[in-house]
CSV table of C-alpha atoms and ligand atoms in Angstrom, one decimal:
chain,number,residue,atom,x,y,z
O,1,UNK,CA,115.0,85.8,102.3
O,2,UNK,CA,113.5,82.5,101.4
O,3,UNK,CA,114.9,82.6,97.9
O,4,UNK,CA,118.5,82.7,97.3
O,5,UNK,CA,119.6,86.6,96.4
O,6,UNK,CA,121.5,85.6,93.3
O,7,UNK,CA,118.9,84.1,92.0
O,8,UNK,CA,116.2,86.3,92.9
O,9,UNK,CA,118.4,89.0,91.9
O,10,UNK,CA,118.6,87.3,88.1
O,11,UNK,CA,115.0,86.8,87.3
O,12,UNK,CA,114.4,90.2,88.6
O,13,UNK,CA,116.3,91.7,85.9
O,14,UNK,CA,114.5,90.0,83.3
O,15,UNK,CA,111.5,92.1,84.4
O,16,UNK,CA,109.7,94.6,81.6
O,17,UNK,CA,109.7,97.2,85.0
O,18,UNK,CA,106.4,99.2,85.1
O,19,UNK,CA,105.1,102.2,84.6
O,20,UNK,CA,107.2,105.5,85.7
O,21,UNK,CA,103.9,106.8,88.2
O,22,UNK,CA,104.1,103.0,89.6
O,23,UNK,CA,108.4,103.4,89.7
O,24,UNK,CA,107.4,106.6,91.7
O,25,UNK,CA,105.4,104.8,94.1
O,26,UNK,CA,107.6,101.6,94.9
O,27,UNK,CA,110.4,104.5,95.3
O,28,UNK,CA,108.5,105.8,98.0
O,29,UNK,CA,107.3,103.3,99.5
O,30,UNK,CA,110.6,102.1,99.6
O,31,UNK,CA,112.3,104.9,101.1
O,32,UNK,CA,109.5,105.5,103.8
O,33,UNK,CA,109.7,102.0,104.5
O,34,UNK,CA,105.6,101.1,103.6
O,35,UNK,CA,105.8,97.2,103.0
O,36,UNK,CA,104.8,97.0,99.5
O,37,UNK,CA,104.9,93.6,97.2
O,38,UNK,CA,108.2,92.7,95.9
O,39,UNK,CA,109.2,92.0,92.4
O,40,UNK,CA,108.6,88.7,92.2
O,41,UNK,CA,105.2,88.9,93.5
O,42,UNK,CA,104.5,92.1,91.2
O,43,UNK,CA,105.6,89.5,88.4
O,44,UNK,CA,103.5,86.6,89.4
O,45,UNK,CA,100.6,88.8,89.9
O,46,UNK,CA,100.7,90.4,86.6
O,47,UNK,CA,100.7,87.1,84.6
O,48,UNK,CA,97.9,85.9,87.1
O,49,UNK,CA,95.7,89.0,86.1
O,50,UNK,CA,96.6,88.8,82.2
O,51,UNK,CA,95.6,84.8,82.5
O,52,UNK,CA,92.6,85.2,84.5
O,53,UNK,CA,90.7,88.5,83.3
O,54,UNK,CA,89.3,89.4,86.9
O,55,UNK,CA,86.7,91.8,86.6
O,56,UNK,CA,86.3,92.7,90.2
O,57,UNK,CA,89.2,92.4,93.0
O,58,UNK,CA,89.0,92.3,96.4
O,59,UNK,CA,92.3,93.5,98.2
O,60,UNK,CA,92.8,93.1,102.2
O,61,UNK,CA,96.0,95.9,103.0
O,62,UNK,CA,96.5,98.6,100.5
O,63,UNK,CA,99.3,100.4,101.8
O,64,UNK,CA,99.6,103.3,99.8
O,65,UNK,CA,98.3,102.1,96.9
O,66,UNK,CA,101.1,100.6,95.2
O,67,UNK,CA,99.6,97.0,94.5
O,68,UNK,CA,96.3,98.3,94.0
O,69,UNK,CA,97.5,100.6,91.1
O,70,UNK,CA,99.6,97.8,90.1
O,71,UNK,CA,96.7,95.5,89.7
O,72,UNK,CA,94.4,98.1,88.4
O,73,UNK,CA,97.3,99.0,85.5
O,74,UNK,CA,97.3,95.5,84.4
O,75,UNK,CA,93.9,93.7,84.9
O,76,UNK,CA,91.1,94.2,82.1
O,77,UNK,CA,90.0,98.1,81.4
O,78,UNK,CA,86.6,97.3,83.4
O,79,UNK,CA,87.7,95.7,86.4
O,80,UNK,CA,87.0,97.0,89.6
O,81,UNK,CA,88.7,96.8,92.4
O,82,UNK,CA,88.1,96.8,96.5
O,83,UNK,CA,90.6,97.5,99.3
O,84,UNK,CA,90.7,97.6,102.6
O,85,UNK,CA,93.1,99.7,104.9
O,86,UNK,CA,92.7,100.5,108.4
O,87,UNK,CA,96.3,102.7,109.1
O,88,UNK,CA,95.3,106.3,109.5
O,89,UNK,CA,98.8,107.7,108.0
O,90,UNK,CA,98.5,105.5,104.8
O,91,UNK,CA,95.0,105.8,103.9
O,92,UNK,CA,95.1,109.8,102.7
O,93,UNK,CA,98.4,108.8,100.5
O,94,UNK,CA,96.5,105.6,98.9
O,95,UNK,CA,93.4,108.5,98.4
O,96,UNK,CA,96.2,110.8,96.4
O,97,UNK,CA,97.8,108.3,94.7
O,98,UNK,CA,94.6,106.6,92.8
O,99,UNK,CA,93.2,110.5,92.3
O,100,UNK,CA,96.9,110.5,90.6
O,101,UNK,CA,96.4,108.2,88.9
O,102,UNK,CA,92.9,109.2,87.8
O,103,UNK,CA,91.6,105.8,89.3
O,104,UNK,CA,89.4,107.0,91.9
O,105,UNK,CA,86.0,105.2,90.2
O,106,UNK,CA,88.1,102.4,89.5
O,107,UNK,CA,89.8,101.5,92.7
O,108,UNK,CA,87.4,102.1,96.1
O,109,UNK,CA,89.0,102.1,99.4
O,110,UNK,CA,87.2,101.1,102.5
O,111,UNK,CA,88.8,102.6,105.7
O,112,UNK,CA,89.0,100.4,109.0
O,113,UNK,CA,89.6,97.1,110.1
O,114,UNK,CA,89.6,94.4,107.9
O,115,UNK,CA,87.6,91.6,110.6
O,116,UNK,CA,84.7,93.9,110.4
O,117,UNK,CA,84.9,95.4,107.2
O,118,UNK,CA,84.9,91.6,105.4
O,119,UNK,CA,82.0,90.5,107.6
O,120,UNK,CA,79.9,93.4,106.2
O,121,UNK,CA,80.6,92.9,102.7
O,122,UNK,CA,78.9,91.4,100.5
O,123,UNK,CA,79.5,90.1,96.6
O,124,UNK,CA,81.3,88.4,94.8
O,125,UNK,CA,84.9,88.7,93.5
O,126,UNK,CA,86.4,86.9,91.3
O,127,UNK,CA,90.5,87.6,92.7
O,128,UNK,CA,91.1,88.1,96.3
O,129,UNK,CA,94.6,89.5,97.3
O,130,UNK,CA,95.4,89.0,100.4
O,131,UNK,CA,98.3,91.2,101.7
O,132,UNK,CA,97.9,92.3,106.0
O,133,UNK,CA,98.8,91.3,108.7
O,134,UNK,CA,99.9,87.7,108.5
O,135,UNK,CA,98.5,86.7,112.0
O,136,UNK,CA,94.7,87.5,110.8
O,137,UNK,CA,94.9,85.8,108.0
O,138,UNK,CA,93.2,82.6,109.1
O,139,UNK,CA,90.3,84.9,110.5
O,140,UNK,CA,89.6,86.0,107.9
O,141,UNK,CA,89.1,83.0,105.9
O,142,UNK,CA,85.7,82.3,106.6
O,143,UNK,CA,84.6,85.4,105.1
O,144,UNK,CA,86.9,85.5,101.9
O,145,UNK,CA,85.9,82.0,100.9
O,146,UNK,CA,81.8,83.2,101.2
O,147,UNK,CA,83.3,86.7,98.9
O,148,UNK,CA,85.1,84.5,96.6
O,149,UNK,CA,83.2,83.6,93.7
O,150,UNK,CA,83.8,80.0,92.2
O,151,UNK,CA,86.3,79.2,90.2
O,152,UNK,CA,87.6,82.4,91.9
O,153,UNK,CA,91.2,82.6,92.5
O,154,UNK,CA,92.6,83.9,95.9
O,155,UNK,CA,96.0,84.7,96.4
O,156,UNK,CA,98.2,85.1,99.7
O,157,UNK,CA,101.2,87.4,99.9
O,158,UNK,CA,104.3,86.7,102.9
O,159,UNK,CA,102.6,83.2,104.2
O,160,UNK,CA,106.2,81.7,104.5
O,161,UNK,CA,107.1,84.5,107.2
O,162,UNK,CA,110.2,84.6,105.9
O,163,UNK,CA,111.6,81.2,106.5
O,164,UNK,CA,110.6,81.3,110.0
O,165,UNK,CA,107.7,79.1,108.8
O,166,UNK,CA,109.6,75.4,108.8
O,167,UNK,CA,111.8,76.3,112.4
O,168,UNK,CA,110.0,74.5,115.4
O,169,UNK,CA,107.7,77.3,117.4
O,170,UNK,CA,110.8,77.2,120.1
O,171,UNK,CA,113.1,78.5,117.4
O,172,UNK,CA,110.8,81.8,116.6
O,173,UNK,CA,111.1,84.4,118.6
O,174,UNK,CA,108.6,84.9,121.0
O,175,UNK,CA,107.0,88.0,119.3
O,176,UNK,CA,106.9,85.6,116.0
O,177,UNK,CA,105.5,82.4,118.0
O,178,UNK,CA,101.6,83.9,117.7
O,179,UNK,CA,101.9,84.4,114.1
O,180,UNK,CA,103.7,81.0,113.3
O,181,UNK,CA,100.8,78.6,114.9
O,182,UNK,CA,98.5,80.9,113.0
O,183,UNK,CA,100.6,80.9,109.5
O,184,UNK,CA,100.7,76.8,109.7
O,185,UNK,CA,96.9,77.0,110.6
O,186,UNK,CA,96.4,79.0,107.6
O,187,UNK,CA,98.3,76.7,105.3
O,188,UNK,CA,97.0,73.6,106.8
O,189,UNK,CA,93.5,74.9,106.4
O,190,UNK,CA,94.3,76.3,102.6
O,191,UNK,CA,95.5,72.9,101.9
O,192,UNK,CA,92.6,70.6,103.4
O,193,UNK,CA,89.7,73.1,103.0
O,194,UNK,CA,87.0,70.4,100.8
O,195,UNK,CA,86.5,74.0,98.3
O,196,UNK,CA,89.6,74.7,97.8
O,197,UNK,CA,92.7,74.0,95.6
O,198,UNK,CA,95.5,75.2,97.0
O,199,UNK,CA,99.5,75.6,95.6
O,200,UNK,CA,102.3,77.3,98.2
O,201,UNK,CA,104.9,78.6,96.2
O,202,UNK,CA,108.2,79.8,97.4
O,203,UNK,CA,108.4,83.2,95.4
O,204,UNK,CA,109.2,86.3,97.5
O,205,UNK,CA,108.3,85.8,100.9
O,206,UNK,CA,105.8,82.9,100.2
O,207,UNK,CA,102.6,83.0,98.4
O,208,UNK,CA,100.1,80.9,97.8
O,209,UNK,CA,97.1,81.0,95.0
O,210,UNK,CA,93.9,79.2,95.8
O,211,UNK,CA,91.0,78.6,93.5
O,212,UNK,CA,87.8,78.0,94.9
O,213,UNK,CA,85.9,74.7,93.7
O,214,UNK,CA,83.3,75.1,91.6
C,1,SAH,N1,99.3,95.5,99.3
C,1,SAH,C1,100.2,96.6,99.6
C,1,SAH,C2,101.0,96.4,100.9
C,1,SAH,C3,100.2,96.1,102.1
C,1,SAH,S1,101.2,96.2,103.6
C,1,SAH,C4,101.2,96.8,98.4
C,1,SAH,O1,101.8,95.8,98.1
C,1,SAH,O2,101.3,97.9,97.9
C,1,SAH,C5,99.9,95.6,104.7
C,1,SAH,C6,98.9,96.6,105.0
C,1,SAH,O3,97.8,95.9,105.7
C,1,SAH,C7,99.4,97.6,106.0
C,1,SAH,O4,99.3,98.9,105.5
C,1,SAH,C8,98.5,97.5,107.3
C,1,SAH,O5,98.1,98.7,107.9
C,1,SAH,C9,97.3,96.8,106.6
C,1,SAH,N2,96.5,96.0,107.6
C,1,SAH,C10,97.0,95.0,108.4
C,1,SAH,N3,96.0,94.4,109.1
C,1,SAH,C11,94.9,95.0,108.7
C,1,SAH,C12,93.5,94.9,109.0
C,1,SAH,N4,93.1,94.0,109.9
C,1,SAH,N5,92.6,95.7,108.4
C,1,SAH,C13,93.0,96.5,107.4
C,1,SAH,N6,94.2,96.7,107.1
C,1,SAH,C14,95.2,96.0,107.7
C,2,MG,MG1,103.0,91.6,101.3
């Protein structure tokens, strides 16, 4: 945990909560151990989507849905949004949650790999959430800034891999070491890119919100 528990633990019970089909899935999700956003992230992307009014989201790692429905509960009426998920188990549960929800011609899922599905697509969206694996994240890049429209706002969940981020590569554990050069890369790159502006924020497990240059 990058932020201290007390602390975490006190702004998180300032939180509204959400909607009981939402409380359903986070329970879930929870007890079958499916990563899903944390409060603090839930928070900070429900004031991003009542500030910015996207009308069409593009979401890398769905999950079961949870962030998706989340988004889709508290972005404008007309807003449609995109998500990609490539884990066989999770995908059918995503399906029956937005058919739960009766958000199935709101919220389209595209099934596979994310590094072939983004190269295919095409558009433009005006909020990209960012939430898979943390080691592909800079591959991707190329391809989200071409889908991002301008003045388009993309967001980055778990880029601080939980603290690990700021220890020297010889402090991660070996199985970490990959995604560490590629997390800095990431930053680095989110942080010098000429069409970006880029803040790294130390909420949850790290996240950072980008807009794209006009
Ligand atoms: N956004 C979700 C949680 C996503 S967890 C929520 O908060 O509710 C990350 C998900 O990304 C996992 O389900 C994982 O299977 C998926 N994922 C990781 N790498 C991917 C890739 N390359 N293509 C598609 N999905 C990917
Ligand atoms: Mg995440």
């Amino acid at each position: 945990m990058i932020v201290d528990e007390r602390m975490s633990a006190f702004i998180d019970s300032l939180d509204k909560g959400n909607t009981l089909f939402l409380n359903e899935i986070e329970k879930y999700a929870i007890e079958t151990q499916v990563p899903i956003i944390r409060k603090s992230m839930q928070s900070l992307l429900k004031f991003l989507l009542a500030y910015a009014k996207p009308k069409n989201i593009l979401e890398v790692g769905t999950a079961i849905g949870f962030s998706a429905l989340l988004m889709s509960e508290y972005a404008p009426a007309d807003c449609h949004i995109t998500t990609i998920e490539k884990y066989e188990k999770r995908i059918p549960i995503a399906r029956e949650n937005f058919k739960r929800a009766g958000k199935e011609d709101s919220i389209t899922l595209l099934e596979g790999d994310a590094t072939e599905i983004l190269q295919q697509l095409e558009g433009s969206y005006d909020m990209i959430f960012m939430d898979a694996a943390k080691g592909q994240y800079i591959h991707f890049l190329s391809d989200i800034l071409r889908l991002l429209s301008p003045g388009g706002l993309l967001i980055s969940d778990n880029v601080l891999q939980d603290g690990d981020i700021i220890e020297s590569r010889f402090a991660v554990t070996r199985r970490n070491r990959t995604i560490h050069a590629r997390m800095r890369e990431y930053l680095y790159e989110l942080k010098h890119h000429p069409q970006l502006e880029t803040v790294i924020l130390p909420v949850g497990d790290g996240v950072t919100l980008s807009t794209k240059l006009m």
